[in-house]
Amino acid sequence: MRCKGLLSLVALLASGSIADIAPLYRSRPYDIGAYDRWPHQLYHSSSAIGPILNYHDNSEECMDDALYTVVPYWGKQVNIPGVMLLDSEGYLVWHNTGYVTGDIQSFGGEDYIVALAMDSTHYALINTRYEEVYQIRVGNGWNLDAHELTLTSFGTALIVFNGVVPVNETSFNAPEGVEFLFESGIQEVDIKTGEVVFEWRASDHFTFEEFFHFQPSDGRTETTAPDLFHVNSIEKDKLGNFLISCRMMGSIVYVDGRTGAVIWKLGGKGNMFKDLSGGAAVGFNGQHHARFHDGWQRISIFDNGNCPGRPVTGPTRGIALLLDTENMTVELEHEYISPNHALTDNSGSMQILDNGNVVLGFGPNANWAEYSSNGTLLCNVHMGPETWFNSGEIRSYRISKGAWVAQPQTDPEIAVVDDRVYVSWNGATEVSTWVLKVVGEGAEGDDVYLGEYPKSHFETEISIPSSYTGGDLFVNALDRAGRTLGSTRAVQLAQKSRPRLIDQQI
């Protein structure tokens, strides 16, 4: 596949219509930092920031042109955190620095990028014109938690909250001397009104004995309040009940959506299921991103294999489990081991696509991977040097794929550098062709057509043709049907461009 990609790259270079740095393939210099600790690229026509990726495995089975990969990123080496939307070949489609998490979800029949604002004050629902249509905030005086915002079919959003509370204001039976604890829970919020319609606090439904890690000094002051629960994912099913992951308890809980009562617990010290796989199904450790599939018969979990206070059980893996809630049994259906058996000590995600493929994001390991349903590794992508995996240099909470069709409210952008035109449109998914023109230089004042150029990845480079004799240049964006979607501003050249030696050689 890489050979095919290289031939395509050569062809595009020969036509003078590519500006992006292509993804690399199994580059050792990349993985030891030769492309910087945060490998990224800038563009002539746009202020957007794009990735430089290093594919260690790549398969056509990962390349569905209808799906885009959402890559939020931040870290110690990242001076400009943000969210990227990438096409199936790893090239930038959209970039925004205003957010630090993101994925594609639906509400009211419309698709949105759901993202956490940079200042962590709210989650935003961003429409296909890249406008913030809704802002979701936590209620009842709690702090917004960055772990989760999930849209439901009930017109609501599920959000995680946290906050330090006095033990005597909870029903939690803490040990003597513990005065404060770090509460965690969920809220269901009406998207349009912001009203909190349901709230669930973890301290009402766990015992201290279920916790794995405790220091004698924990909880004597507000600043040492123990993080006993650490809710990090929520899902609401069609019955109106909730699936909640509590990392520090090593437990996935299923909660009645009317009363808040726990219906069952999977994993942890309070586990209610018999493991038919000898411990491989309930032995997850420091887990994230629990989701139902096929009704209530399957559940997917990102198993970090590592959590404070417990022995490491890694490597990190994604697991698909089969549940029998009548007989209260669970069985490991598939597991998806992280490439190179890497250990992800926090964060991470698991997504099962409609075609059965599985996408894992590895949090502080600047890496994601896609597998076939049977566990075969298809694609393994590094977005940062492997040397600094798990160091926090570059990280992403979750990485996901989704369908997305968008036309920005902004105009496409243009720049002229060394007698070449560069054109891009941050976030546009439907541009097929760029048409280069001169403003009003025709015999009757019409715009003069200079040529059509296929859109290539994020930024397209166009050699100014020899037929150009002067005047302001602009570019139209056309879709596959030849309809004009937008136009750049007009730019002026100081003089007629001369033929380039590189063009003559090609």
GROMACS .gro file of N, CA and C in nm, residues 242-358:
model
  351
  242PHE      N    1  -2.804   0.344   3.296
  242PHE     CA    2  -2.671   0.396   3.269
  242PHE      C    3  -2.563   0.291   3.291
  243LEU      N    4  -2.465   0.290   3.201
  243LEU     CA    5  -2.345   0.209   3.215
  243LEU      C    6  -2.232   0.305   3.253
  244ILE      N    7  -2.171   0.285   3.370
  244ILE     CA    8  -2.076   0.381   3.427
  244ILE      C    9  -1.947   0.309   3.463
  245SER      N   10  -1.834   0.366   3.422
  245SER     CA   11  -1.704   0.312   3.457
  245SER      C   12  -1.645   0.392   3.572
  246CYS      N   13  -1.608   0.322   3.681
  246CYS     CA   14  -1.542   0.382   3.797
  246CYS      C   15  -1.401   0.323   3.806
  247ARG      N   16  -1.305   0.398   3.760
  247ARG     CA   17  -1.169   0.346   3.743
  247ARG      C   18  -1.107   0.299   3.873
  248MET      N   19  -1.114   0.381   3.978
  248MET     CA   20  -1.043   0.347   4.101
  248MET      C   21  -1.105   0.228   4.174
  249MET      N   22  -1.230   0.198   4.144
  249MET     CA   23  -1.293   0.080   4.199
  249MET      C   24  -1.273  -0.042   4.108
  250GLY      N   25  -1.215  -0.020   3.990
  250GLY     CA   26  -1.197  -0.129   3.895
  250GLY      C   27  -1.329  -0.190   3.853
  251SER      N   28  -1.433  -0.107   3.845
  251SER     CA   29  -1.568  -0.158   3.833
  251SER      C   30  -1.647  -0.087   3.724
  252ILE      N   31  -1.726  -0.165   3.650
  252ILE     CA   32  -1.828  -0.112   3.559
  252ILE      C   33  -1.962  -0.138   3.625
  253VAL      N   34  -2.043  -0.033   3.642
  253VAL     CA   35  -2.172  -0.049   3.710
  253VAL      C   36  -2.286  -0.015   3.615
  254TYR      N   37  -2.394  -0.088   3.632
  254TYR     CA   38  -2.516  -0.067   3.555
  254TYR      C   39  -2.619  -0.012   3.651
  255VAL      N   40  -2.670   0.109   3.621
  255VAL     CA   41  -2.747   0.188   3.716
  255VAL      C   42  -2.888   0.213   3.665
  256ASP      N   43  -2.986   0.197   3.752
  256ASP     CA   44  -3.126   0.226   3.720
  256ASP      C   45  -3.140   0.376   3.694
  257GLY      N   46  -3.194   0.410   3.576
  257GLY     CA   47  -3.206   0.550   3.537
  257GLY      C   48  -3.315   0.627   3.609
  258ARG      N   49  -3.398   0.560   3.688
  258ARG     CA   50  -3.503   0.631   3.765
  258ARG      C   51  -3.461   0.647   3.911
  259THR      N   52  -3.412   0.540   3.969
  259THR     CA   53  -3.381   0.543   4.113
  259THR      C   54  -3.233   0.565   4.144
  260GLY      N   55  -3.146   0.540   4.047
  260GLY     CA   56  -3.003   0.549   4.072
  260GLY      C   57  -2.944   0.425   4.136
  261ALA      N   58  -3.027   0.325   4.165
  261ALA     CA   59  -2.978   0.203   4.229
  261ALA      C   60  -2.889   0.124   4.134
  262VAL      N   61  -2.788   0.060   4.190
  262VAL     CA   62  -2.700  -0.025   4.110
  262VAL      C   63  -2.770  -0.157   4.082
  263ILE      N   64  -2.782  -0.192   3.952
  263ILE     CA   65  -2.844  -0.318   3.912
  263ILE      C   66  -2.741  -0.430   3.916
  264TRP      N   67  -2.622  -0.402   3.865
  264TRP     CA   68  -2.512  -0.498   3.877
  264TRP      C   69  -2.378  -0.428   3.868
  265LYS      N   70  -2.274  -0.498   3.915
  265LYS     CA   71  -2.137  -0.451   3.906
  265LYS      C   72  -2.054  -0.557   3.836
  266LEU      N   73  -1.972  -0.512   3.743
  266LEU     CA   74  -1.882  -0.599   3.667
  266LEU      C   75  -1.739  -0.560   3.699
  267GLY      N   76  -1.660  -0.654   3.751
  267GLY     CA   77  -1.522  -0.626   3.785
  267GLY      C   78  -1.509  -0.562   3.923
  268GLY      N   79  -1.386  -0.554   3.970
  268GLY     CA   80  -1.361  -0.496   4.101
  268GLY      C   81  -1.395  -0.592   4.214
  269LYS      N   82  -1.383  -0.542   4.338
  269LYS     CA   83  -1.410  -0.626   4.456
  269LYS      C   84  -1.559  -0.654   4.473
  270GLY      N   85  -1.644  -0.571   4.411
  270GLY     CA   86  -1.788  -0.593   4.421
  270GLY      C   87  -1.847  -0.667   4.302
  271ASN      N   88  -1.762  -0.733   4.222
  271ASN     CA   89  -1.807  -0.802   4.101
  271ASN      C   90  -1.919  -0.902   4.129
  272MET      N   91  -2.023  -0.901   4.044
  272MET     CA   92  -2.138  -0.990   4.060
  272MET      C   93  -2.144  -1.101   3.955
  273PHE      N   94  -2.044  -1.108   3.865
  273PHE     CA   95  -2.050  -1.202   3.753
  273PHE      C   96  -1.950  -1.316   3.771
  274LYS      N   97  -1.989  -1.435   3.726
  274LYS     CA   98  -1.898  -1.547   3.718
  274LYS      C   99  -1.823  -1.536   3.586
  275ASP      N  100  -1.689  -1.537   3.594
  275ASP     CA  101  -1.605  -1.523   3.475
  275ASP      C  102  -1.581  -1.661   3.414
  276LEU      N  103  -1.637  -1.683   3.295
  276LEU     CA  104  -1.620  -1.811   3.226
  276LEU      C  105  -1.486  -1.820   3.154
  277SER      N  106  -1.406  -1.713   3.161
  277SER     CA  107  -1.277  -1.710   3.092
  277SER      C  108  -1.160  -1.712   3.189
  278GLY      N  109  -1.185  -1.761   3.309
  278GLY     CA  110  -1.078  -1.778   3.405
  278GLY      C  111  -1.016  -1.648   3.455
  279GLY      N  112  -1.092  -1.543   3.460
  279GLY     CA  113  -1.042  -1.415   3.509
  279GLY      C  114  -1.006  -1.316   3.401
  280ALA      N  115  -1.000  -1.360   3.276
  280ALA     CA  116  -0.961  -1.271   3.166
  280ALA      C  117  -1.068  -1.167   3.135
  281ALA      N  118  -1.194  -1.194   3.176
  281ALA     CA  119  -1.303  -1.101   3.146
  281ALA      C  120  -1.321  -0.995   3.253
  282VAL      N  121  -1.307  -1.032   3.380
  282VAL     CA  122  -1.331  -0.936   3.489
  282VAL      C  123  -1.201  -0.881   3.547
  283GLY      N  124  -1.087  -0.922   3.493
  283GLY     CA  125  -0.959  -0.879   3.549
  283GLY      C  126  -0.908  -0.748   3.494
  284PHE      N  127  -0.995  -0.667   3.437
  284PHE     CA  128  -0.949  -0.537   3.384
  284PHE      C  129  -0.904  -0.448   3.500
  285ASN      N  130  -0.817  -0.351   3.468
  285ASN     CA  131  -0.745  -0.277   3.570
  285ASN      C  132  -0.725  -0.132   3.523
  286GLY      N  133  -0.786  -0.037   3.593
  286GLY     CA  134  -0.772   0.105   3.555
  286GLY      C  135  -0.845   0.138   3.427
  287GLN      N  136  -0.959   0.076   3.403
  287GLN     CA  137  -1.027   0.075   3.275
  287GLN      C  138  -1.089   0.211   3.238
  288HIS      N  139  -1.116   0.225   3.106
  288HIS     CA  140  -1.182   0.343   3.049
  288HIS      C  141  -1.283   0.298   2.944
  289HIS      N  142  -1.373   0.390   2.911
  289HIS     CA  143  -1.454   0.388   2.787
  289HIS      C  144  -1.538   0.260   2.772
  290ALA      N  145  -1.620   0.231   2.870
  290ALA     CA  146  -1.710   0.115   2.862
  290ALA      C  147  -1.832   0.148   2.776
  291ARG      N  148  -1.868   0.056   2.686
  291ARG     CA  149  -1.981   0.078   2.596
  291ARG      C  150  -2.056  -0.054   2.571
  292PHE      N  151  -2.191  -0.043   2.561
  292PHE     CA  152  -2.275  -0.156   2.521
  292PHE      C  153  -2.272  -0.173   2.369
  293HIS      N  154  -2.294  -0.297   2.325
  293HIS     CA  155  -2.312  -0.329   2.184
  293HIS      C  156  -2.414  -0.441   2.173
  294ASP      N  157  -2.489  -0.442   2.064
  294ASP     CA  158  -2.589  -0.548   2.042
  294ASP      C  159  -2.684  -0.558   2.161
  295GLY      N  160  -2.743  -0.444   2.198
  295GLY     CA  161  -2.829  -0.444   2.315
  295GLY      C  162  -2.747  -0.451   2.440
  296TRP      N  163  -2.770  -0.555   2.521
  296TRP     CA  164  -2.698  -0.569   2.648
  296TRP      C  165  -2.612  -0.696   2.648
  297GLN      N  166  -2.590  -0.753   2.531
  297GLN     CA  167  -2.520  -0.881   2.525
  297GLN      C  168  -2.369  -0.867   2.516
  298ARG      N  169  -2.320  -0.754   2.467
  298ARG     CA  170  -2.177  -0.733   2.453
  298ARG      C  171  -2.139  -0.600   2.516
  299ILE      N  172  -2.019  -0.595   2.566
  299ILE     CA  173  -1.966  -0.472   2.624
  299ILE      C  174  -1.820  -0.460   2.584
  300SER      N  175  -1.779  -0.340   2.547
  300SER     CA  176  -1.637  -0.315   2.515
  300SER      C  177  -1.577  -0.228   2.623
  301ILE      N  178  -1.449  -0.254   2.655
  301ILE     CA  179  -1.378  -0.182   2.760
  301ILE      C  180  -1.234  -0.161   2.717
  302PHE      N  181  -1.181  -0.042   2.740
  302PHE     CA  182  -1.038  -0.019   2.725
  302PHE      C  183  -0.972  -0.054   2.858
  303ASP      N  184  -0.897  -0.162   2.859
  303ASP     CA  185  -0.833  -0.212   2.981
  303ASP      C  186  -0.689  -0.161   2.986
  304ASN      N  187  -0.664  -0.061   3.071
  304ASN     CA  188  -0.530  -0.004   3.081
  304ASN      C  189  -0.428  -0.105   3.133
  305GLY      N  190  -0.475  -0.197   3.219
  305GLY     CA  191  -0.381  -0.292   3.278
  305GLY      C  192  -0.295  -0.231   3.386
  306ASN      N  193  -0.336  -0.113   3.435
  306ASN     CA  194  -0.254  -0.043   3.533
  306ASN      C  195  -0.339   0.059   3.605
  307CYS      N  196  -0.328   0.064   3.738
  307CYS     CA  197  -0.403   0.161   3.818
  307CYS      C  198  -0.334   0.172   3.954
  308PRO      N  199  -0.328   0.292   4.012
  308PRO     CA  200  -0.263   0.306   4.143
  308PRO      C  201  -0.320   0.209   4.246
  309GLY      N  202  -0.231   0.146   4.320
  309GLY     CA  203  -0.272   0.057   4.427
  309GLY      C  204  -0.295  -0.086   4.387
  310ARG      N  205  -0.282  -0.117   4.258
  310ARG     CA  206  -0.300  -0.254   4.211
  310ARG      C  207  -0.178  -0.298   4.133
  311PRO      N  208  -0.144  -0.426   4.136
  311PRO     CA  209  -0.033  -0.474   4.053
  311PRO      C  210  -0.064  -0.451   3.905
  312VAL      N  211   0.039  -0.427   3.827
  312VAL     CA  212   0.022  -0.412   3.683
  312VAL      C  213  -0.022  -0.544   3.623
  313THR      N  214  -0.126  -0.540   3.544
  313THR     CA  215  -0.178  -0.661   3.478
  313THR      C  216  -0.165  -0.652   3.327
  314GLY      N  217  -0.101  -0.544   3.278
  314GLY     CA  218  -0.090  -0.518   3.134
  314GLY      C  219  -0.025  -0.634   3.060
  315PRO      N  220  -0.009  -0.626   2.929
  315PRO     CA  221  -0.016  -0.502   2.853
  315PRO      C  222  -0.157  -0.447   2.837
  316THR      N  223  -0.162  -0.321   2.798
  316THR     CA  224  -0.290  -0.258   2.770
  316THR      C  225  -0.361  -0.332   2.657
  317ARG      N  226  -0.492  -0.341   2.668
  317ARG     CA  227  -0.570  -0.413   2.567
  317ARG      C  228  -0.710  -0.354   2.559
  318GLY      N  229  -0.773  -0.375   2.446
  318GLY     CA  230  -0.917  -0.355   2.436
  318GLY      C  231  -0.982  -0.491   2.449
  319ILE      N  232  -1.097  -0.496   2.518
  319ILE     CA  233  -1.164  -0.625   2.535
  319ILE      C  234  -1.312  -0.613   2.496
  320ALA      N  235  -1.362  -0.718   2.432
  320ALA     CA  236  -1.505  -0.733   2.403
  320ALA      C  237  -1.555  -0.850   2.485
  321LEU      N  238  -1.658  -0.825   2.566
  321LEU     CA  239  -1.710  -0.926   2.658
  321LEU      C  240  -1.852  -0.965   2.621
  322LEU      N  241  -1.886  -1.091   2.645
  322LEU     CA  242  -2.022  -1.140   2.628
  322LEU      C  243  -2.086  -1.151   2.765
  323LEU      N  244  -2.200  -1.082   2.783
  323LEU     CA  245  -2.269  -1.083   2.912
  323LEU      C  246  -2.395  -1.169   2.906
  324ASP      N  247  -2.418  -1.242   3.011
  324ASP     CA  248  -2.546  -1.312   3.032
  324ASP      C  249  -2.599  -1.262   3.166
  325THR      N  250  -2.690  -1.163   3.161
  325THR     CA  251  -2.737  -1.101   3.286
  325THR      C  252  -2.848  -1.182   3.352
  326GLU      N  253  -2.893  -1.290   3.288
  326GLU     CA  254  -2.988  -1.380   3.355
  326GLU      C  255  -2.912  -1.478   3.444
  327ASN      N  256  -2.806  -1.537   3.389
  327ASN     CA  257  -2.726  -1.631   3.465
  327ASN      C  258  -2.607  -1.565   3.533
  328MET      N  259  -2.590  -1.435   3.509
  328MET     CA  260  -2.483  -1.355   3.568
  328MET      C  261  -2.346  -1.416   3.540
  329THR      N  262  -2.320  -1.439   3.410
  329THR     CA  263  -2.189  -1.486   3.366
  329THR      C  264  -2.133  -1.388   3.264
  330VAL      N  265  -2.001  -1.389   3.251
  330VAL     CA  266  -1.933  -1.305   3.152
  330VAL      C  267  -1.821  -1.386   3.092
  331GLU      N  268  -1.795  -1.360   2.964
  331GLU     CA  269  -1.694  -1.435   2.891
  331GLU      C  270  -1.619  -1.341   2.799
  332LEU      N  271  -1.486  -1.359   2.790
  332LEU     CA  272  -1.405  -1.281   2.698
  332LEU      C  273  -1.429  -1.329   2.556
  333GLU      N  274  -1.478  -1.239   2.471
  333GLU     CA  275  -1.501  -1.273   2.330
  333GLU      C  276  -1.376  -1.248   2.247
  334HIS      N  277  -1.321  -1.127   2.256
  334HIS     CA  278  -1.198  -1.091   2.184
  334HIS      C  279  -1.116  -0.998   2.270
  335GLU      N  280  -0.985  -0.999   2.248
  335GLU     CA  281  -0.901  -0.897   2.307
  335GLU      C  282  -0.807  -0.842   2.200
  336TYR      N  283  -0.771  -0.716   2.215
  336TYR     CA  284  -0.693  -0.644   2.116
  336TYR      C  285  -0.573  -0.583   2.189
  337ILE      N  286  -0.459  -0.650   2.179
  337ILE     CA  287  -0.340  -0.615   2.255
  337ILE      C  288  -0.272  -0.494   2.190
  338SER      N  289  -0.224  -0.402   2.273
  338SER     CA  290  -0.157  -0.284   2.221
  338SER      C  291  -0.032  -0.323   2.144
  339PRO      N  292  -0.001  -0.252   2.035
  339PRO     CA  293   0.121  -0.283   1.959
  339PRO      C  294   0.243  -0.272   2.048
  340ASN      N  295   0.338  -0.361   2.030
  340ASN     CA  296   0.461  -0.365   2.109
  340ASN      C  297   0.434  -0.387   2.258
  341HIS      N  298   0.312  -0.433   2.291
  341HIS     CA  299   0.275  -0.461   2.430
  341HIS      C  300   0.299  -0.339   2.520
  342ALA      N  301   0.267  -0.221   2.468
  342ALA     CA  302   0.285  -0.098   2.545
  342ALA      C  303   0.186  -0.094   2.661
  343LEU      N  304   0.224  -0.023   2.767
  343LEU     CA  305   0.139  -0.006   2.884
  343LEU      C  306   0.090   0.138   2.888
  344THR      N  307  -0.041   0.157   2.893
  344THR     CA  308  -0.101   0.289   2.900
  344THR      C  309  -0.147   0.311   3.043
  345ASP      N  310  -0.078   0.398   3.117
  345ASP     CA  311  -0.106   0.407   3.260
  345ASP      C  312  -0.224   0.497   3.294
  346ASN      N  313  -0.278   0.569   3.195
  346ASN     CA  314  -0.400   0.647   3.217
  346ASN      C  315  -0.459   0.681   3.081
  347SER      N  316  -0.585   0.725   3.081
  347SER     CA  317  -0.654   0.763   2.957
  347SER      C  318  -0.670   0.642   2.864
  348GLY      N  319  -0.718   0.667   2.742
  348GLY     CA  320  -0.733   0.561   2.645
  348GLY      C  321  -0.877   0.540   2.602
  349SER      N  322  -0.894   0.476   2.486
  349SER     CA  323  -1.028   0.459   2.430
  349SER      C  324  -1.037   0.333   2.345
  350MET      N  325  -1.159   0.283   2.333
  350MET     CA  326  -1.189   0.168   2.247
  350MET      C  327  -1.319   0.197   2.174
  351GLN      N  328  -1.317   0.184   2.043
  351GLN     CA  329  -1.435   0.206   1.960
  351GLN      C  330  -1.453   0.089   1.864
  352ILE      N  331  -1.573   0.034   1.860
  352ILE     CA  332  -1.605  -0.069   1.761
  352ILE      C  333  -1.683  -0.003   1.648
  353LEU      N  334  -1.628  -0.007   1.527
  353LEU     CA  335  -1.689   0.057   1.411
  353LEU      C  336  -1.801  -0.031   1.356
  354ASP      N  337  -1.882   0.026   1.268
  354ASP     CA  338  -1.995  -0.048   1.210
  354ASP      C  339  -1.948  -0.170   1.131
  355ASN      N  340  -1.828  -0.164   1.072
  355ASN     CA  341  -1.779  -0.279   0.995
  355ASN      C  342  -1.712  -0.384   1.083
  356GLY      N  343  -1.713  -0.362   1.214
  356GLY     CA  344  -1.654  -0.458   1.307
  356GLY      C  345  -1.512  -0.427   1.347
  357ASN      N  346  -1.444  -0.339   1.273
  357ASN     CA  347  -1.308  -0.301   1.310
  357ASN      C  348  -1.308  -0.231   1.446
  358VAL      N  349  -1.195  -0.239   1.512
  358VAL     CA  350  -1.180  -0.182   1.647
  358VAL      C  351  -1.068  -0.079   1.646
   0.00000   0.00000   0.00000
